[in-house]
Structure formats: structure tokens, C-alpha cells
Amino acid sequence: MDDGKRLITSLFLIILLSLSSVEPTKKIPARNPCKRLVFFFHDILYNGKNAKNATSAIVGAPAWGNRTILAGQSHFGDVVVFDDPITLDNNLHSTPVGRAQGFYLYDKKDIFTSWLGFSFVFNSTEHKGSINFAGADPLMNKTRDISVIGGTGDFFMARGIATLTTDAFEGEVYFRLYVDIKLFECW
């Protein structure tokens, strides 16, 4: 075979191989969760007068704030730890099925937003173990997604998304979150 035919054949094979390796653009199909759970958690912030009922407390505040009143309009710089009851319905006085334990910090000076790091800790007949969460919580959005980053016990190495919705709030002392958990990795 002469050089011209060899060159054309080589180019034809290269083009053919490159075209065969290109896949048409496919839309990634939506995955169904392997487990879905819905809970409510109730946060009662200590305000200097409610020590008996408080489930959270300000543990860090900016220089212009204090530990019994959230700082300014966006609460920027406040760090709050919590040990909140988790219930199956929106009634604070329902029997808790676990505890939400962790912290949130207000992380923007000009917008009302926070960052969360917490676990749902269970020790009941239905669930044992924990589900761990972390992520940004833009509080002014109706719903917010945070990552499920792991778990223990019944939720060993769980991964997924938790959609948070503020279900109720009373000033700066009480809020209730509706938490819709969709796990996409279940062991």
C-alpha cells in the first residue's frame, strides 16, 4: 500500500475510533431513595429566663453580642449548641424518638443564614444509631437541603439529603423544623 492510501486509512480509522468513543449526551435518571424518614425537631433557645425548658444555648458571641440574646439582625457570629427532642409529629410534647445534637453558627453579616453540624441520635425500639448532617442553611429560603454525611447503627454509612422546612417559630426563642430525609446509600 502506498503512503497516501496508508495515511487516508489511518485518518479514517482514527476518526472512526474517536466517533465510537463519544456517547450521546444522556440525562442522568433520577434515583429513588432507599429509605425515607420524616421527623420534627424542636429548638428552645436559652434566653436568660427559661433554663428549665431550654434545649439550646449560645456558647459563642461576637464582641457586640452576649450569650443570652442573639446578636443583631442577622445574628452574625453567634454559635449555638443544642440537644433538641426529635418527634414524629409537630407537637413539642409528643414522646421523643431521639435527640438532635450539634451546633449551628450564624455565618453571614448581611443575610440571615447559618451553618449546621449535627446528628440525630436514636435509641428506641424502631431505630438505633445516628444520622449525621452538615451544611449551609439559608434560613430565608422556604426549603433548604443539607447533606447526610454518614451514620451509625441502623444508618451505618448512610448518605443522602435532608430537606429542612421551618415549620414554626416564636421570635428568637423557639423554632421547629420539618426534616424530610432521603437516603440514597443504605447498608
PDB file of N, CA and C in Angstrom, residues 64-148:
ATOM      1  N   TRP A  64     -19.936  42.487  70.221  1.00  0.00           N
ATOM      2  CA  TRP A  64     -21.102  43.343  70.427  1.00  0.00           C
ATOM      3  C   TRP A  64     -22.328  42.563  70.915  1.00  0.00           C
ATOM      4  N   GLY A  65     -22.205  41.233  71.060  1.00  0.00           N
ATOM      5  CA  GLY A  65     -23.341  40.397  71.485  1.00  0.00           C
ATOM      6  C   GLY A  65     -23.150  39.896  72.908  1.00  0.00           C
ATOM      7  N   ASN A  66     -24.022  38.991  73.307  1.00  0.00           N
ATOM      8  CA  ASN A  66     -23.877  38.324  74.600  1.00  0.00           C
ATOM      9  C   ASN A  66     -24.419  36.908  74.475  1.00  0.00           C
ATOM     10  N   ARG A  67     -24.425  36.170  75.563  1.00  0.00           N
ATOM     11  CA  ARG A  67     -24.800  34.759  75.494  1.00  0.00           C
ATOM     12  C   ARG A  67     -26.250  34.483  75.877  1.00  0.00           C
ATOM     13  N   THR A  68     -27.055  35.498  76.005  1.00  0.00           N
ATOM     14  CA  THR A  68     -28.474  35.260  76.266  1.00  0.00           C
ATOM     15  C   THR A  68     -29.380  35.905  75.229  1.00  0.00           C
ATOM     16  N   ILE A  69     -28.836  36.785  74.407  1.00  0.00           N
ATOM     17  CA  ILE A  69     -29.623  37.421  73.346  1.00  0.00           C
ATOM     18  C   ILE A  69     -28.815  37.307  72.060  1.00  0.00           C
ATOM     19  N   LEU A  70     -29.450  36.821  70.996  1.00  0.00           N
ATOM     20  CA  LEU A  70     -28.757  36.704  69.717  1.00  0.00           C
ATOM     21  C   LEU A  70     -28.325  38.079  69.218  1.00  0.00           C
ATOM     22  N   ALA A  71     -27.153  38.126  68.585  1.00  0.00           N
ATOM     23  CA  ALA A  71     -26.547  39.388  68.156  1.00  0.00           C
ATOM     24  C   ALA A  71     -27.217  39.958  66.919  1.00  0.00           C
ATOM     25  N   GLY A  72     -27.658  41.186  66.989  1.00  0.00           N
ATOM     26  CA  GLY A  72     -28.129  41.942  65.830  1.00  0.00           C
ATOM     27  C   GLY A  72     -29.164  41.254  64.954  1.00  0.00           C
ATOM     28  N   GLN A  73     -29.418  41.858  63.815  1.00  0.00           N
ATOM     29  CA  GLN A  73     -30.463  41.406  62.911  1.00  0.00           C
ATOM     30  C   GLN A  73     -30.169  40.045  62.271  1.00  0.00           C
ATOM     31  N   SER A  74     -28.931  39.785  61.887  1.00  0.00           N
ATOM     32  CA  SER A  74     -28.599  38.512  61.232  1.00  0.00           C
ATOM     33  C   SER A  74     -27.945  37.517  62.198  1.00  0.00           C
ATOM     34  N   HIS A  75     -27.734  37.907  63.440  1.00  0.00           N
ATOM     35  CA  HIS A  75     -27.116  37.080  64.488  1.00  0.00           C
ATOM     36  C   HIS A  75     -25.677  36.678  64.152  1.00  0.00           C
ATOM     37  N   PHE A  76     -25.055  37.422  63.246  1.00  0.00           N
ATOM     38  CA  PHE A  76     -23.709  37.094  62.789  1.00  0.00           C
ATOM     39  C   PHE A  76     -22.754  36.884  63.956  1.00  0.00           C
ATOM     40  N   GLY A  77     -22.036  35.769  63.926  1.00  0.00           N
ATOM     41  CA  GLY A  77     -21.025  35.476  64.932  1.00  0.00           C
ATOM     42  C   GLY A  77     -21.510  34.623  66.088  1.00  0.00           C
ATOM     43  N   ASP A  78     -22.812  34.456  66.244  1.00  0.00           N
ATOM     44  CA  ASP A  78     -23.318  33.619  67.333  1.00  0.00           C
ATOM     45  C   ASP A  78     -23.116  32.143  67.016  1.00  0.00           C
ATOM     46  N   VAL A  79     -22.705  31.397  68.024  1.00  0.00           N
ATOM     47  CA  VAL A  79     -22.555  29.945  67.923  1.00  0.00           C
ATOM     48  C   VAL A  79     -23.475  29.336  68.973  1.00  0.00           C
ATOM     49  N   VAL A  80     -24.329  28.415  68.539  1.00  0.00           N
ATOM     50  CA  VAL A  80     -25.329  27.820  69.425  1.00  0.00           C
ATOM     51  C   VAL A  80     -25.159  26.302  69.410  1.00  0.00           C
ATOM     52  N   VAL A  81     -25.131  25.690  70.597  1.00  0.00           N
ATOM     53  CA  VAL A  81     -25.147  24.225  70.695  1.00  0.00           C
ATOM     54  C   VAL A  81     -26.544  23.805  71.107  1.00  0.00           C
ATOM     55  N   PHE A  82     -26.931  22.600  70.692  1.00  0.00           N
ATOM     56  CA  PHE A  82     -28.283  22.155  71.028  1.00  0.00           C
ATOM     57  C   PHE A  82     -28.357  20.661  71.304  1.00  0.00           C
ATOM     58  N   ASP A  83     -29.360  20.306  72.071  1.00  0.00           N
ATOM     59  CA  ASP A  83     -29.743  18.928  72.399  1.00  0.00           C
ATOM     60  C   ASP A  83     -31.268  18.918  72.372  1.00  0.00           C
ATOM     61  N   ASP A  84     -31.824  18.862  71.159  1.00  0.00           N
ATOM     62  CA  ASP A  84     -33.257  19.063  70.929  1.00  0.00           C
ATOM     63  C   ASP A  84     -34.003  17.744  70.776  1.00  0.00           C
ATOM     64  N   PRO A  85     -35.242  17.700  71.237  1.00  0.00           N
ATOM     65  CA  PRO A  85     -36.043  16.490  71.014  1.00  0.00           C
ATOM     66  C   PRO A  85     -36.454  16.353  69.545  1.00  0.00           C
ATOM     67  N   ILE A  86     -36.485  15.105  69.077  1.00  0.00           N
ATOM     68  CA  ILE A  86     -36.985  14.765  67.742  1.00  0.00           C
ATOM     69  C   ILE A  86     -38.309  14.044  67.949  1.00  0.00           C
ATOM     70  N   THR A  87     -39.340  14.473  67.218  1.00  0.00           N
ATOM     71  CA  THR A  87     -40.648  13.831  67.325  1.00  0.00           C
ATOM     72  C   THR A  87     -41.138  13.407  65.940  1.00  0.00           C
ATOM     73  N   LEU A  88     -42.154  12.559  65.929  1.00  0.00           N
ATOM     74  CA  LEU A  88     -42.743  12.111  64.671  1.00  0.00           C
ATOM     75  C   LEU A  88     -43.818  13.061  64.165  1.00  0.00           C
ATOM     76  N   ASP A  89     -44.298  13.943  65.043  1.00  0.00           N
ATOM     77  CA  ASP A  89     -45.289  14.942  64.629  1.00  0.00           C
ATOM     78  C   ASP A  89     -44.832  16.310  65.117  1.00  0.00           C
ATOM     79  N   ASN A  90     -45.612  17.334  64.850  1.00  0.00           N
ATOM     80  CA  ASN A  90     -45.168  18.693  65.166  1.00  0.00           C
ATOM     81  C   ASN A  90     -45.473  19.140  66.587  1.00  0.00           C
ATOM     82  N   ASN A  91     -45.896  18.236  67.454  1.00  0.00           N
ATOM     83  CA  ASN A  91     -46.212  18.574  68.835  1.00  0.00           C
ATOM     84  C   ASN A  91     -44.963  18.451  69.701  1.00  0.00           C
ATOM     85  N   LEU A  92     -44.541  19.564  70.275  1.00  0.00           N
ATOM     86  CA  LEU A  92     -43.359  19.588  71.154  1.00  0.00           C
ATOM     87  C   LEU A  92     -43.487  18.592  72.297  1.00  0.00           C
ATOM     88  N   HIS A  93     -44.704  18.331  72.758  1.00  0.00           N
ATOM     89  CA  HIS A  93     -44.910  17.469  73.920  1.00  0.00           C
ATOM     90  C   HIS A  93     -45.124  16.007  73.548  1.00  0.00           C
ATOM     91  N   SER A  94     -44.987  15.650  72.259  1.00  0.00           N
ATOM     92  CA  SER A  94     -45.044  14.245  71.845  1.00  0.00           C
ATOM     93  C   SER A  94     -43.836  13.515  72.416  1.00  0.00           C
ATOM     94  N   THR A  95     -43.951  12.210  72.518  1.00  0.00           N
ATOM     95  CA  THR A  95     -42.836  11.403  73.003  1.00  0.00           C
ATOM     96  C   THR A  95     -41.674  11.484  72.008  1.00  0.00           C
ATOM     97  N   PRO A  96     -40.496  11.894  72.470  1.00  0.00           N
ATOM     98  CA  PRO A  96     -39.346  11.982  71.561  1.00  0.00           C
ATOM     99  C   PRO A  96     -38.916  10.592  71.078  1.00  0.00           C
ATOM    100  N   VAL A  97     -38.496  10.517  69.824  1.00  0.00           N
ATOM    101  CA  VAL A  97     -37.949   9.272  69.279  1.00  0.00           C
ATOM    102  C   VAL A  97     -36.426   9.335  69.219  1.00  0.00           C
ATOM    103  N   GLY A  98     -35.865  10.476  69.572  1.00  0.00           N
ATOM    104  CA  GLY A  98     -34.423  10.668  69.575  1.00  0.00           C
ATOM    105  C   GLY A  98     -34.090  12.103  69.916  1.00  0.00           C
ATOM    106  N   ARG A  99     -32.813  12.432  69.743  1.00  0.00           N
ATOM    107  CA  ARG A  99     -32.334  13.786  70.037  1.00  0.00           C
ATOM    108  C   ARG A  99     -31.559  14.305  68.840  1.00  0.00           C
ATOM    109  N   ALA A 100     -31.714  15.592  68.553  1.00  0.00           N
ATOM    110  CA  ALA A 100     -30.882  16.290  67.576  1.00  0.00           C
ATOM    111  C   ALA A 100     -29.790  16.976  68.390  1.00  0.00           C
ATOM    112  N   GLN A 101     -28.550  16.599  68.166  1.00  0.00           N
ATOM    113  CA  GLN A 101     -27.439  17.122  68.955  1.00  0.00           C
ATOM    114  C   GLN A 101     -26.364  17.681  68.036  1.00  0.00           C
ATOM    115  N   GLY A 102     -25.959  18.924  68.313  1.00  0.00           N
ATOM    116  CA  GLY A 102     -24.923  19.528  67.496  1.00  0.00           C
ATOM    117  C   GLY A 102     -24.829  21.018  67.704  1.00  0.00           C
ATOM    118  N   PHE A 103     -24.553  21.744  66.616  1.00  0.00           N
ATOM    119  CA  PHE A 103     -24.396  23.191  66.718  1.00  0.00           C
ATOM    120  C   PHE A 103     -24.837  23.859  65.431  1.00  0.00           C
ATOM    121  N   TYR A 104     -25.142  25.135  65.547  1.00  0.00           N
ATOM    122  CA  TYR A 104     -25.316  25.979  64.371  1.00  0.00           C
ATOM    123  C   TYR A 104     -24.639  27.297  64.662  1.00  0.00           C
ATOM    124  N   LEU A 105     -24.104  27.888  63.600  1.00  0.00           N
ATOM    125  CA  LEU A 105     -23.478  29.188  63.748  1.00  0.00           C
ATOM    126  C   LEU A 105     -23.989  30.099  62.649  1.00  0.00           C
ATOM    127  N   TYR A 106     -24.224  31.332  63.022  1.00  0.00           N
ATOM    128  CA  TYR A 106     -24.702  32.340  62.074  1.00  0.00           C
ATOM    129  C   TYR A 106     -23.474  32.911  61.377  1.00  0.00           C
ATOM    130  N   ASP A 107     -23.405  32.706  60.058  1.00  0.00           N
ATOM    131  CA  ASP A 107     -22.153  32.916  59.347  1.00  0.00           C
ATOM    132  C   ASP A 107     -22.148  34.033  58.309  1.00  0.00           C
ATOM    133  N   LYS A 108     -23.185  34.828  58.227  1.00  0.00           N
ATOM    134  CA  LYS A 108     -23.181  35.962  57.289  1.00  0.00           C
ATOM    135  C   LYS A 108     -23.626  37.215  58.018  1.00  0.00           C
ATOM    136  N   LYS A 109     -22.925  38.287  57.741  1.00  0.00           N
ATOM    137  CA  LYS A 109     -23.209  39.536  58.431  1.00  0.00           C
ATOM    138  C   LYS A 109     -24.442  40.247  57.879  1.00  0.00           C
ATOM    139  N   ASP A 110     -24.693  40.096  56.570  1.00  0.00           N
ATOM    140  CA  ASP A 110     -25.769  40.871  55.955  1.00  0.00           C
ATOM    141  C   ASP A 110     -27.014  40.060  55.614  1.00  0.00           C
ATOM    142  N   ILE A 111     -26.948  38.730  55.715  1.00  0.00           N
ATOM    143  CA  ILE A 111     -28.087  37.879  55.387  1.00  0.00           C
ATOM    144  C   ILE A 111     -28.296  36.888  56.530  1.00  0.00           C
ATOM    145  N   PHE A 112     -29.540  36.599  56.826  1.00  0.00           N
ATOM    146  CA  PHE A 112     -29.906  35.668  57.892  1.00  0.00           C
ATOM    147  C   PHE A 112     -29.680  34.235  57.408  1.00  0.00           C
ATOM    148  N   THR A 113     -28.522  33.663  57.751  1.00  0.00           N
ATOM    149  CA  THR A 113     -28.160  32.318  57.324  1.00  0.00           C
ATOM    150  C   THR A 113     -27.264  31.672  58.378  1.00  0.00           C
ATOM    151  N   SER A 114     -27.212  30.360  58.354  1.00  0.00           N
ATOM    152  CA  SER A 114     -26.372  29.663  59.328  1.00  0.00           C
ATOM    153  C   SER A 114     -25.704  28.462  58.681  1.00  0.00           C
ATOM    154  N   TRP A 115     -24.833  27.825  59.446  1.00  0.00           N
ATOM    155  CA  TRP A 115     -24.200  26.582  59.039  1.00  0.00           C
ATOM    156  C   TRP A 115     -24.478  25.584  60.146  1.00  0.00           C
ATOM    157  N   LEU A 116     -24.894  24.373  59.761  1.00  0.00           N
ATOM    158  CA  LEU A 116     -25.282  23.346  60.722  1.00  0.00           C
ATOM    159  C   LEU A 116     -24.324  22.166  60.705  1.00  0.00           C
ATOM    160  N   GLY A 117     -24.080  21.610  61.857  1.00  0.00           N
ATOM    161  CA  GLY A 117     -23.376  20.338  62.009  1.00  0.00           C
ATOM    162  C   GLY A 117     -24.043  19.618  63.162  1.00  0.00           C
ATOM    163  N   PHE A 118     -24.736  18.504  62.885  1.00  0.00           N
ATOM    164  CA  PHE A 118     -25.465  17.836  63.963  1.00  0.00           C
ATOM    165  C   PHE A 118     -25.751  16.384  63.628  1.00  0.00           C
ATOM    166  N   SER A 119     -26.233  15.664  64.627  1.00  0.00           N
ATOM    167  CA  SER A 119     -26.622  14.265  64.476  1.00  0.00           C
ATOM    168  C   SER A 119     -28.017  14.076  65.039  1.00  0.00           C
ATOM    169  N   PHE A 120     -28.776  13.200  64.421  1.00  0.00           N
ATOM    170  CA  PHE A 120     -29.991  12.673  65.025  1.00  0.00           C
ATOM    171  C   PHE A 120     -29.556  11.390  65.718  1.00  0.00           C
ATOM    172  N   VAL A 121     -29.716  11.335  67.040  1.00  0.00           N
ATOM    173  CA  VAL A 121     -29.286  10.186  67.825  1.00  0.00           C
ATOM    174  C   VAL A 121     -30.531   9.435  68.283  1.00  0.00           C
ATOM    175  N   PHE A 122     -30.602   8.156  67.903  1.00  0.00           N
ATOM    176  CA  PHE A 122     -31.765   7.328  68.215  1.00  0.00           C
ATOM    177  C   PHE A 122     -31.375   6.210  69.165  1.00  0.00           C
ATOM    178  N   ASN A 123     -32.271   5.859  70.063  1.00  0.00           N
ATOM    179  CA  ASN A 123     -32.125   4.688  70.912  1.00  0.00           C
ATOM    180  C   ASN A 123     -33.527   4.248  71.298  1.00  0.00           C
ATOM    181  N   SER A 124     -34.250   3.736  70.313  1.00  0.00           N
ATOM    182  CA  SER A 124     -35.627   3.317  70.547  1.00  0.00           C
ATOM    183  C   SER A 124     -35.817   1.925  69.969  1.00  0.00           C
ATOM    184  N   THR A 125     -37.023   1.398  70.098  1.00  0.00           N
ATOM    185  CA  THR A 125     -37.284   0.072  69.532  1.00  0.00           C
ATOM    186  C   THR A 125     -37.280   0.119  68.017  1.00  0.00           C
ATOM    187  N   GLU A 126     -37.615   1.282  67.415  1.00  0.00           N
ATOM    188  CA  GLU A 126     -37.682   1.375  65.959  1.00  0.00           C
ATOM    189  C   GLU A 126     -36.322   1.654  65.323  1.00  0.00           C
ATOM    190  N   HIS A 127     -35.509   2.531  65.920  1.00  0.00           N
ATOM    191  CA  HIS A 127     -34.208   2.895  65.346  1.00  0.00           C
ATOM    192  C   HIS A 127     -33.145   2.941  66.432  1.00  0.00           C
ATOM    193  N   LYS A 128     -31.950   2.468  66.064  1.00  0.00           N
ATOM    194  CA  LYS A 128     -30.783   2.597  66.935  1.00  0.00           C
ATOM    195  C   LYS A 128     -29.646   3.144  66.084  1.00  0.00           C
ATOM    196  N   GLY A 129     -28.884   4.055  66.654  1.00  0.00           N
ATOM    197  CA  GLY A 129     -27.761   4.639  65.940  1.00  0.00           C
ATOM    198  C   GLY A 129     -27.965   6.117  65.703  1.00  0.00           C
ATOM    199  N   SER A 130     -27.240   6.650  64.718  1.00  0.00           N
ATOM    200  CA  SER A 130     -27.304   8.083  64.449  1.00  0.00           C
ATOM    201  C   SER A 130     -27.261   8.355  62.956  1.00  0.00           C
ATOM    202  N   ILE A 131     -27.785   9.529  62.586  1.00  0.00           N
ATOM    203  CA  ILE A 131     -27.658  10.057  61.230  1.00  0.00           C
ATOM    204  C   ILE A 131     -26.942  11.389  61.378  1.00  0.00           C
ATOM    205  N   ASN A 132     -25.878  11.599  60.598  1.00  0.00           N
ATOM    206  CA  ASN A 132     -25.063  12.805  60.712  1.00  0.00           C
ATOM    207  C   ASN A 132     -25.308  13.752  59.534  1.00  0.00           C
ATOM    208  N   PHE A 133     -25.429  15.049  59.850  1.00  0.00           N
ATOM    209  CA  PHE A 133     -25.768  16.074  58.867  1.00  0.00           C
ATOM    210  C   PHE A 133     -24.740  17.210  58.924  1.00  0.00           C
ATOM    211  N   ALA A 134     -24.531  17.871  57.789  1.00  0.00           N
ATOM    212  CA  ALA A 134     -23.703  19.077  57.764  1.00  0.00           C
ATOM    213  C   ALA A 134     -24.067  19.892  56.532  1.00  0.00           C
ATOM    214  N   GLY A 135     -24.046  21.224  56.691  1.00  0.00           N
ATOM    215  CA  GLY A 135     -24.244  22.063  55.527  1.00  0.00           C
ATOM    216  C   GLY A 135     -24.778  23.441  55.827  1.00  0.00           C
ATOM    217  N   ALA A 136     -24.815  24.245  54.780  1.00  0.00           N
ATOM    218  CA  ALA A 136     -25.322  25.610  54.863  1.00  0.00           C
ATOM    219  C   ALA A 136     -26.836  25.589  54.991  1.00  0.00           C
ATOM    220  N   ASP A 137     -27.364  26.535  55.753  1.00  0.00           N
ATOM    221  CA  ASP A 137     -28.807  26.640  55.977  1.00  0.00           C
ATOM    222  C   ASP A 137     -29.238  28.078  55.702  1.00  0.00           C
ATOM    223  N   PRO A 138     -29.545  28.402  54.434  1.00  0.00           N
ATOM    224  CA  PRO A 138     -30.029  29.757  54.124  1.00  0.00           C
ATOM    225  C   PRO A 138     -31.454  29.919  54.648  1.00  0.00           C
ATOM    226  N   LEU A 139     -31.574  30.413  55.847  1.00  0.00           N
ATOM    227  CA  LEU A 139     -32.822  30.402  56.617  1.00  0.00           C
ATOM    228  C   LEU A 139     -34.004  31.112  55.956  1.00  0.00           C
ATOM    229  N   MET A 140     -33.741  32.035  55.068  1.00  0.00           N
ATOM    230  CA  MET A 140     -34.851  32.768  54.443  1.00  0.00           C
ATOM    231  C   MET A 140     -35.501  31.979  53.299  1.00  0.00           C
ATOM    232  N   ASN A 141     -34.878  30.883  52.876  1.00  0.00           N
ATOM    233  CA  ASN A 141     -35.481  30.040  51.850  1.00  0.00           C
ATOM    234  C   ASN A 141     -36.554  29.158  52.486  1.00  0.00           C
ATOM    235  N   LYS A 142     -37.620  28.917  51.747  1.00  0.00           N
ATOM    236  CA  LYS A 142     -38.703  28.086  52.280  1.00  0.00           C
ATOM    237  C   LYS A 142     -38.197  26.685  52.618  1.00  0.00           C
ATOM    238  N   THR A 143     -37.456  26.064  51.703  1.00  0.00           N
ATOM    239  CA  THR A 143     -36.847  24.764  51.972  1.00  0.00           C
ATOM    240  C   THR A 143     -35.349  24.875  51.714  1.00  0.00           C
ATOM    241  N   ARG A 144     -34.595  24.079  52.449  1.00  0.00           N
ATOM    242  CA  ARG A 144     -33.144  24.056  52.309  1.00  0.00           C
ATOM    243  C   ARG A 144     -32.686  22.608  52.375  1.00  0.00           C
ATOM    244  N   ASP A 145     -31.715  22.253  51.554  1.00  0.00           N
ATOM    245  CA  ASP A 145     -31.158  20.909  51.567  1.00  0.00           C
ATOM    246  C   ASP A 145     -29.802  20.931  52.249  1.00  0.00           C
ATOM    247  N   ILE A 146     -29.602  19.970  53.147  1.00  0.00           N
ATOM    248  CA  ILE A 146     -28.282  19.779  53.736  1.00  0.00           C
ATOM    249  C   ILE A 146     -27.897  18.316  53.530  1.00  0.00           C
ATOM    250  N   SER A 147     -26.628  18.058  53.588  1.00  0.00           N
ATOM    251  CA  SER A 147     -26.112  16.723  53.291  1.00  0.00           C
ATOM    252  C   SER A 147     -26.230  15.789  54.482  1.00  0.00           C
ATOM    253  N   VAL A 148     -26.623  14.557  54.190  1.00  0.00           N
ATOM    254  CA  VAL A 148     -26.490  13.462  55.149  1.00  0.00           C
ATOM    255  C   VAL A 148     -25.113  12.886  54.858  1.00  0.00           C
TER     256      VAL A 148
END
